[in-house]
Amino acid sequence: MKPNNNTISAFDPEIRQIEEEIVDFISKKGSEFTGKHPHVSMVMIYFYIRKRLTQRDLQALTGLSAGSVSKAIRQLIDMNMITKDIIAGTHTHIYSMEKIPFISPRFLLATGRYIGNIEEELKEMKKTLIENKERMKELEGYDRIYNTITRILGLIPLTEVFMRTLEKGLV
Amino acid sequence: MKIENFILCVTNIIDQMAQQKNPAQKLMDIENHLVEIITSMGKLKGRSDKMAKLAAYITIRGEVTQKSLREITGYSLGTVSSSLQILEKMGFVSKHKDSNSREYLYRYEESYTQSQSKSMMNVLEYLRELNEFLSQMEGKLNKPRLKGKEGYENVKEFIENMRRLFLVVEEALSKFSGQPKREVKTRDETKQ
């Protein structure tokens, strides 16, 4: 993969200021309403805007330490929002967000697979609880664990409908 | 009593104790696994590991105190306290005075994912604020001298994508919450 052109100096200073205002607003406000970690939000917004970045670019843009940037990147990879490549002829990694995740086939596929796995695991746990009901029902926590599993299983179809609505609205 | 009988008797008692302990251990294993699953779901939403784990315990236990959360997770008072503040603001938990002690009880809001819940209203409110903010940023960006400058297309595309995304999210959330979707106009439409 080719190197990027996303250093701070690459953007016009006035546009860079607008970019900073956007990142600041979303990472602070968004975290208050969604519980998203501010560092994760901040790094994610830079990917939305600049698409391809190295860890060094992100350190310069965000002012975060190498460790914090690396942690946020790892989480975004786990969230299937960005991918990792190597810049040709170097040992430097470059991370990319090619599309808005909600319309990226890779994101939708990975998220769908994740939800499917969770559903299977929860069903299995519920089955174990039902099979062992007589031995467990008097134990502290049996009801709340059973009810939590049932509640999450009830939410999974809604999540799928929500994802499909987003995908349909964005494509 | 013969030694063989004594050993048999002790073995039976141990077996009985093991059988009695087994369901509790099994239930604990299930709870731990459930915590792992809910934590991973929280991390997929971009929450930190600690915040996601605390939210997982609250979801399962229903009602907790700062002290009980510290005991279960081993997290510091600062981590537990700041995470609870955020979760309260999000409408994930509500804070109550415990009449039996000086501690506060944090209660999981069963309605968290349901329509008309505080959390759902909060997110809709946030999207509205964000949309207004992005309109302001669009205004700043659309100065003739900035057109074509380095980074202009990136920020322009971002604002357009986000406004599109938030409109779709707002619409999807409105469907679930039963709230009418607000009429959102773009800056150009407002001028007309």
Tab-separated table of C-alpha atoms in Angstrom:
chain	number	residue	atom	x	y	z
A	1	MET	CA	0.000	0.000	0.000
A	2	LYS	CA	1.171	3.547	-0.821
A	3	PRO	CA	2.109	6.021	1.917
A	4	ASN	CA	-0.507	8.562	2.941
A	5	ASN	CA	-0.508	12.317	2.921
A	6	ASN	CA	-2.158	12.984	6.221
A	7	THR	CA	0.302	14.910	8.314
A	8	ILE	CA	-1.038	17.961	10.169
A	9	SER	CA	0.690	20.322	7.747
A	10	ALA	CA	-1.034	18.645	4.787
A	11	PHE	CA	-4.328	20.425	5.607
A	12	ASP	CA	-4.885	24.155	5.139
A	13	PRO	CA	-4.577	25.792	8.620
A	14	GLU	CA	-8.140	27.174	8.581
A	15	ILE	CA	-9.563	23.827	7.499
A	16	ARG	CA	-7.434	22.087	10.104
A	17	GLN	CA	-9.073	24.355	12.716
A	18	ILE	CA	-12.567	23.337	11.552
A	19	GLU	CA	-11.471	19.712	11.676
A	20	GLU	CA	-10.242	20.138	15.251
A	21	GLU	CA	-13.539	21.739	16.301
A	22	ILE	CA	-15.460	18.801	14.830
A	23	VAL	CA	-13.263	16.194	16.501
A	24	ASP	CA	-13.443	18.022	19.822
A	25	PHE	CA	-17.247	18.353	19.766
A	26	ILE	CA	-17.958	14.758	18.762
A	27	SER	CA	-15.420	13.125	21.049
A	28	LYS	CA	-16.650	15.064	24.093
A	29	LYS	CA	-20.404	15.191	23.465
A	30	GLY	CA	-20.584	11.759	21.860
A	31	SER	CA	-18.899	10.144	24.829
A	32	GLU	CA	-21.395	11.711	27.225
A	33	PHE	CA	-24.348	10.291	25.311
A	34	THR	CA	-23.022	6.951	24.130
A	35	GLY	CA	-20.374	6.003	26.705
A	36	LYS	CA	-17.827	5.696	23.914
A	37	HIS	CA	-14.276	6.251	25.181
A	38	PRO	CA	-13.200	9.798	24.130
A	39	HIS	CA	-9.911	8.509	22.671
A	40	VAL	CA	-11.752	5.933	20.569
A	41	SER	CA	-14.183	8.621	19.357
A	42	MET	CA	-11.364	11.015	18.559
A	43	VAL	CA	-9.339	8.509	16.550
A	44	MET	CA	-12.480	7.236	14.796
A	45	ILE	CA	-13.434	10.756	13.612
A	46	TYR	CA	-9.948	11.279	12.169
A	47	PHE	CA	-10.403	8.074	10.178
A	48	TYR	CA	-13.812	9.251	8.956
A	49	ILE	CA	-12.184	12.475	7.711
A	50	ARG	CA	-8.731	11.368	6.553
A	51	LYS	CA	-9.418	7.706	5.672
A	52	ARG	CA	-5.810	6.442	5.944
A	53	LEU	CA	-3.482	7.135	8.834
A	54	THR	CA	-0.395	5.811	10.565
A	55	GLN	CA	-0.010	5.720	14.356
A	56	ARG	CA	2.504	8.557	14.055
A	57	ASP	CA	-0.037	10.712	12.117
A	58	LEU	CA	-2.616	10.046	14.809
A	59	GLN	CA	-0.248	10.962	17.620
A	60	ALA	CA	0.475	14.290	15.937
A	61	LEU	CA	-3.208	14.977	15.186
A	62	THR	CA	-4.639	13.984	18.561
A	63	GLY	CA	-1.783	14.802	20.942
A	64	LEU	CA	-2.353	11.379	22.554
A	65	SER	CA	0.505	9.135	23.665
A	66	ALA	CA	1.677	6.238	21.472
A	67	GLY	CA	0.081	3.799	23.934
A	68	SER	CA	-3.316	5.523	23.874
A	69	VAL	CA	-3.329	5.714	20.070
A	70	SER	CA	-2.362	2.059	19.795
A	71	LYS	CA	-5.136	1.046	22.232
A	72	ALA	CA	-7.769	3.072	20.364
A	73	ILE	CA	-6.637	1.597	17.026
A	74	ARG	CA	-6.827	-1.933	18.403
A	75	GLN	CA	-10.370	-1.306	19.573
A	76	LEU	CA	-11.420	0.127	16.192
A	77	ILE	CA	-9.988	-2.964	14.479
A	78	ASP	CA	-11.959	-5.172	16.888
A	79	MET	CA	-15.051	-3.105	16.065
A	80	ASN	CA	-14.414	-3.902	12.361
A	81	MET	CA	-14.237	-0.192	11.562
A	82	ILE	CA	-10.684	-0.022	10.201
A	83	THR	CA	-8.187	-2.373	8.574
A	84	LYS	CA	-4.421	-2.667	8.873
A	85	ASP	CA	-1.864	-2.786	6.029
A	86	ILE	CA	1.858	-2.259	5.544
A	87	ILE	CA	3.218	0.668	3.540
A	88	ALA	CA	5.113	-0.934	0.644
A	89	GLY	CA	8.857	-1.016	1.149
A	90	THR	CA	8.661	-0.077	4.836
A	91	HIS	CA	7.869	-1.684	8.166
A	92	THR	CA	5.253	0.999	8.916
A	93	HIS	CA	1.632	0.049	9.370
A	94	ILE	CA	-1.118	2.108	7.849
A	95	TYR	CA	-4.735	1.881	8.960
A	96	SER	CA	-7.706	2.582	6.689
A	97	MET	CA	-11.417	3.235	6.799
A	98	GLU	CA	-12.473	2.955	3.185
A	99	LYS	CA	-16.213	3.374	3.661
A	100	ILE	CA	-18.677	4.447	6.346
A	101	PRO	CA	-18.772	1.231	8.418
A	102	PHE	CA	-22.564	0.876	8.215
A	103	ILE	CA	-22.402	0.367	4.458
A	104	SER	CA	-19.130	-1.517	4.352
A	105	PRO	CA	-19.797	-5.185	3.443
A	106	ARG	CA	-16.846	-6.238	5.610
A	107	PHE	CA	-18.290	-4.438	8.654
A	108	LEU	CA	-21.808	-5.768	8.082
A	109	LEU	CA	-20.582	-9.314	7.568
A	110	ALA	CA	-18.340	-9.294	10.651
A	111	THR	CA	-21.022	-7.691	12.830
A	112	GLY	CA	-23.658	-10.130	11.584
A	113	ARG	CA	-21.329	-13.035	12.346
A	114	TYR	CA	-20.590	-11.630	15.805
A	115	ILE	CA	-24.298	-11.242	16.637
A	116	GLY	CA	-24.949	-14.789	15.379
A	117	ASN	CA	-22.224	-16.211	17.625
A	118	ILE	CA	-23.482	-14.284	20.647
A	119	GLU	CA	-27.005	-15.543	20.023
A	120	GLU	CA	-25.802	-19.147	19.858
A	121	GLU	CA	-23.811	-18.807	23.087
A	122	LEU	CA	-26.705	-17.181	24.928
A	123	LYS	CA	-29.138	-19.866	23.761
A	124	GLU	CA	-26.734	-22.521	24.994
A	125	MET	CA	-26.442	-20.794	28.388
A	126	LYS	CA	-30.206	-20.486	28.658
A	127	LYS	CA	-30.560	-24.182	27.846
A	128	THR	CA	-28.096	-25.076	30.639
A	129	LEU	CA	-30.063	-22.930	33.087
A	130	ILE	CA	-33.337	-24.587	32.133
A	131	GLU	CA	-31.850	-28.090	32.337
A	132	ASN	CA	-30.413	-27.377	35.784
A	133	LYS	CA	-33.367	-25.385	37.070
A	134	GLU	CA	-34.250	-27.785	39.871
A	135	ARG	CA	-30.699	-27.710	41.229
A	136	MET	CA	-30.133	-24.008	40.722
A	137	LYS	CA	-33.447	-22.205	41.127
A	138	GLU	CA	-32.943	-21.512	44.837
A	139	LEU	CA	-29.461	-20.074	44.257
A	140	GLU	CA	-29.011	-16.338	44.577
A	141	GLY	CA	-28.663	-14.932	41.080
A	142	TYR	CA	-30.416	-17.681	39.122
A	143	ASP	CA	-33.440	-15.549	38.211
A	144	ARG	CA	-31.510	-12.400	37.341
A	145	ILE	CA	-29.013	-14.301	35.164
A	146	TYR	CA	-31.837	-16.135	33.408
A	147	ASN	CA	-33.789	-12.895	32.911
A	148	THR	CA	-30.735	-11.018	31.593
A	149	ILE	CA	-30.060	-13.721	29.007
A	150	THR	CA	-33.717	-13.729	27.951
A	151	ARG	CA	-33.733	-9.919	27.667
A	152	ILE	CA	-30.599	-9.829	25.472
A	153	LEU	CA	-31.929	-12.618	23.269
A	154	GLY	CA	-35.084	-10.536	22.825
A	155	LEU	CA	-33.023	-7.530	21.723
A	156	ILE	CA	-31.001	-9.351	19.058
A	157	PRO	CA	-33.747	-9.325	16.389
A	158	LEU	CA	-34.250	-5.572	17.038
A	159	THR	CA	-30.516	-4.965	16.542
A	160	GLU	CA	-30.661	-6.778	13.221
A	161	VAL	CA	-33.672	-4.706	12.113
A	162	PHE	CA	-31.830	-1.539	13.187
A	163	MET	CA	-28.706	-2.489	11.196
A	164	ARG	CA	-30.779	-3.310	8.121
A	165	THR	CA	-32.615	0.043	8.414
A	166	LEU	CA	-29.264	1.864	8.506
A	167	GLU	CA	-27.885	-0.088	5.585
A	168	LYS	CA	-31.034	0.531	3.529
A	169	GLY	CA	-31.048	4.246	4.332
A	170	LEU	CA	-27.397	4.747	3.454
A	171	VAL	CA	-26.914	2.720	0.273
B	1	MET	CA	-15.877	-48.927	62.194
B	2	LYS	CA	-13.540	-50.595	59.754
B	3	ILE	CA	-11.069	-48.358	57.984
B	4	GLU	CA	-12.586	-49.234	54.561
B	5	ASN	CA	-16.043	-48.206	55.756
B	6	PHE	CA	-14.663	-45.032	57.244
B	7	ILE	CA	-12.960	-44.130	53.929
B	8	LEU	CA	-16.168	-44.945	52.038
B	9	CYS	CA	-18.154	-42.751	54.406
B	10	VAL	CA	-15.744	-39.821	54.015
B	11	THR	CA	-15.742	-40.262	50.218
B	12	ASN	CA	-19.548	-40.173	50.185
B	13	ILE	CA	-19.597	-36.993	52.240
B	14	ILE	CA	-17.046	-35.370	49.910
B	15	ASP	CA	-19.103	-36.460	46.876
B	16	GLN	CA	-22.255	-35.021	48.412
B	17	MET	CA	-20.471	-31.744	49.180
B	18	ALA	CA	-19.102	-31.614	45.637
B	19	GLN	CA	-22.575	-32.188	44.225
B	20	GLN	CA	-23.999	-29.461	46.433
B	21	LYS	CA	-21.266	-27.050	45.374
B	22	ASN	CA	-21.491	-27.907	41.726
B	23	PRO	CA	-24.663	-25.981	40.785
B	24	ALA	CA	-23.369	-22.819	42.493
B	25	GLN	CA	-20.044	-23.089	40.706
B	26	LYS	CA	-21.848	-23.757	37.450
B	27	LEU	CA	-24.071	-20.712	37.949
B	28	MET	CA	-21.025	-18.591	38.738
B	29	ASP	CA	-19.358	-19.810	35.527
B	30	ILE	CA	-22.469	-18.868	33.558
B	31	GLU	CA	-22.520	-15.415	35.146
B	32	ASN	CA	-18.827	-14.887	34.343
B	33	HIS	CA	-19.401	-15.941	30.759
B	34	LEU	CA	-22.392	-13.601	30.545
B	35	VAL	CA	-20.233	-10.748	31.878
B	36	GLU	CA	-17.680	-11.500	29.138
B	37	ILE	CA	-20.365	-11.429	26.448
B	38	ILE	CA	-21.952	-8.164	27.625
B	39	THR	CA	-18.486	-6.609	28.042
B	40	SER	CA	-17.573	-7.518	24.474
B	41	MET	CA	-20.864	-5.994	23.272
B	42	GLY	CA	-20.034	-2.781	25.151
B	43	LYS	CA	-16.539	-2.689	23.656
B	44	LEU	CA	-18.047	-2.996	20.193
B	45	LYS	CA	-19.882	0.246	20.974
B	46	GLY	CA	-16.510	1.866	21.656
B	47	ARG	CA	-16.659	1.710	25.447
B	48	SER	CA	-13.470	1.151	27.389
B	49	ASP	CA	-12.841	-2.300	28.824
B	50	LYS	CA	-13.506	-1.123	32.383
B	51	MET	CA	-16.655	0.838	31.562
B	52	ALA	CA	-17.996	-2.102	29.526
B	53	LYS	CA	-17.333	-4.550	32.367
B	54	LEU	CA	-18.973	-2.322	34.985
B	55	ALA	CA	-22.008	-1.906	32.725
B	56	ALA	CA	-22.135	-5.694	32.295
B	57	TYR	CA	-22.272	-6.316	36.057
B	58	ILE	CA	-24.940	-3.635	36.491
B	59	THR	CA	-27.023	-5.176	33.690
B	60	ILE	CA	-26.948	-8.581	35.369
B	61	ARG	CA	-27.148	-7.585	39.047
B	62	GLY	CA	-29.793	-4.908	38.577
B	63	GLU	CA	-28.841	-2.902	41.655
B	64	VAL	CA	-25.317	-2.146	42.864
B	65	THR	CA	-23.361	0.201	45.109
B	66	GLN	CA	-19.959	1.707	44.396
B	67	LYS	CA	-18.575	-0.579	47.079
B	68	SER	CA	-20.038	-3.764	45.602
B	69	LEU	CA	-18.730	-2.867	42.140
B	70	ARG	CA	-15.261	-2.229	43.534
B	71	GLU	CA	-15.346	-5.587	45.300
B	72	ILE	CA	-16.457	-7.526	42.215
B	73	THR	CA	-14.152	-5.852	39.698
B	74	GLY	CA	-11.206	-4.708	41.809
B	75	TYR	CA	-11.333	-1.301	40.073
B	76	SER	CA	-10.372	1.882	41.897
B	77	LEU	CA	-12.930	4.192	43.483
B	78	GLY	CA	-12.116	6.826	40.834
B	79	THR	CA	-12.783	4.442	37.926
B	80	VAL	CA	-16.044	3.158	39.416
B	81	SER	CA	-17.250	6.621	40.385
B	82	SER	CA	-16.502	8.314	37.046
B	83	SER	CA	-17.969	5.411	35.068
B	84	LEU	CA	-21.165	5.507	37.131
B	85	GLN	CA	-21.459	9.250	36.491
B	86	ILE	CA	-21.297	8.659	32.729
B	87	LEU	CA	-23.725	5.722	32.904
B	88	GLU	CA	-26.142	7.835	34.930
B	89	LYS	CA	-25.959	10.666	32.410
B	90	MET	CA	-26.632	8.183	29.614
B	91	GLY	CA	-29.775	6.976	31.404
B	92	PHE	CA	-28.269	3.500	31.815
B	93	VAL	CA	-28.565	3.655	35.629
B	94	SER	CA	-30.511	5.778	38.081
B	95	LYS	CA	-29.132	6.810	41.456
B	96	HIS	CA	-31.131	6.271	44.662
B	97	LYS	CA	-30.524	6.848	48.351
B	98	ASP	CA	-30.382	3.617	50.300
B	99	SER	CA	-32.524	4.051	53.408
B	100	ASN	CA	-30.574	1.329	55.222
B	101	SER	CA	-27.102	2.746	54.710
B	102	ARG	CA	-25.280	5.897	53.715
B	103	GLU	CA	-24.460	4.489	50.322
B	104	TYR	CA	-26.152	5.255	47.038
B	105	LEU	CA	-27.788	2.499	45.061
B	106	TYR	CA	-27.348	2.480	41.304
B	107	ARG	CA	-30.257	0.778	39.610
B	108	TYR	CA	-30.124	-0.551	36.051
B	109	GLU	CA	-32.806	1.142	33.981
B	110	GLU	CA	-34.816	-1.736	32.564
B	111	SER	CA	-36.171	0.665	29.958
B	112	TYR	CA	-32.645	1.511	28.740
B	113	THR	CA	-33.132	-0.044	25.322
B	114	GLN	CA	-36.842	0.648	25.123
B	115	SER	CA	-38.782	3.397	23.444
B	116	GLN	CA	-39.392	6.608	25.401
B	117	SER	CA	-36.484	5.800	27.721
B	118	LYS	CA	-34.228	8.585	28.930
B	119	SER	CA	-31.296	7.049	27.040
B	120	MET	CA	-33.173	6.917	23.733
B	121	MET	CA	-34.294	10.530	24.174
B	122	ASN	CA	-30.708	11.508	25.054
B	123	VAL	CA	-29.332	9.975	21.878
B	124	LEU	CA	-32.004	11.666	19.746
B	125	GLU	CA	-31.243	14.961	21.461
B	126	TYR	CA	-27.526	14.468	20.827
B	127	LEU	CA	-28.128	13.782	17.132
B	128	ARG	CA	-30.137	17.002	16.877
B	129	GLU	CA	-27.402	19.015	18.557
B	130	LEU	CA	-24.819	17.375	16.352
B	131	ASN	CA	-26.775	18.163	13.236
B	132	GLU	CA	-26.947	21.840	14.209
B	133	PHE	CA	-23.245	21.854	15.025
B	134	LEU	CA	-22.380	20.317	11.662
B	135	SER	CA	-24.478	22.993	9.925
B	136	GLN	CA	-22.355	25.639	11.645
B	137	MET	CA	-19.170	23.870	10.550
B	138	GLU	CA	-20.507	23.613	7.008
B	139	GLY	CA	-21.060	27.376	7.080
B	140	LYS	CA	-17.463	27.966	8.149
B	141	LEU	CA	-16.140	25.619	5.494
B	142	ASN	CA	-18.171	27.075	2.647
B	143	LYS	CA	-16.186	30.307	2.476
B	144	PRO	CA	-15.069	30.861	-1.146
B	145	ARG	CA	-11.422	31.224	-0.119
B	146	LEU	CA	-11.380	27.707	1.354
B	147	LYS	CA	-12.756	25.914	-1.688
B	148	GLY	CA	-10.146	23.708	-3.289
B	149	LYS	CA	-7.707	24.125	-0.386
B	150	GLU	CA	-5.978	21.051	1.037
B	151	GLY	CA	-8.370	19.124	3.267
B	152	TYR	CA	-11.512	20.913	1.988
B	153	GLU	CA	-12.912	17.858	0.201
B	154	ASN	CA	-12.163	15.577	3.173
B	155	VAL	CA	-14.042	17.751	5.673
B	156	LYS	CA	-16.879	18.487	3.222
B	157	GLU	CA	-17.365	14.788	2.502
B	158	PHE	CA	-17.229	13.991	6.219
B	159	ILE	CA	-19.940	16.546	7.049
B	160	GLU	CA	-22.166	15.292	4.226
B	161	ASN	CA	-21.693	11.651	5.228
B	162	MET	CA	-22.327	12.365	8.893
B	163	ARG	CA	-25.469	14.373	8.253
B	164	ARG	CA	-26.727	11.579	6.020
B	165	LEU	CA	-25.796	8.958	8.595
B	166	PHE	CA	-27.403	10.841	11.472
B	167	LEU	CA	-30.618	11.402	9.541
B	168	VAL	CA	-30.861	7.669	8.922
B	169	VAL	CA	-29.966	6.849	12.555
B	170	GLU	CA	-32.470	9.421	13.796
B	171	GLU	CA	-35.140	7.919	11.588
B	172	ALA	CA	-34.338	4.384	12.755
B	173	LEU	CA	-34.359	5.446	16.414
B	174	SER	CA	-37.595	7.389	15.947
B	175	LYS	CA	-39.218	4.223	14.625
B	176	PHE	CA	-38.260	2.433	17.836
B	177	SER	CA	-39.061	5.298	20.188
B	178	GLY	CA	-42.283	6.379	18.498
B	179	GLN	CA	-41.045	9.996	18.457
B	180	PRO	CA	-41.772	11.946	15.285
B	181	LYS	CA	-38.640	12.565	13.264
B	182	ARG	CA	-37.767	16.241	13.241
B	183	GLU	CA	-37.721	18.000	9.909
B	184	VAL	CA	-34.040	18.660	9.254
B	185	LYS	CA	-33.063	21.097	6.551
B	186	THR	CA	-29.639	21.451	5.031
B	187	ARG	CA	-28.015	24.864	5.048
B	188	ASP	CA	-28.851	25.343	1.352
B	189	GLU	CA	-32.492	24.443	1.921
B	190	THR	CA	-32.667	26.914	4.804
B	191	LYS	CA	-31.419	29.719	2.548
B	192	GLN	CA	-34.118	29.039	-0.030
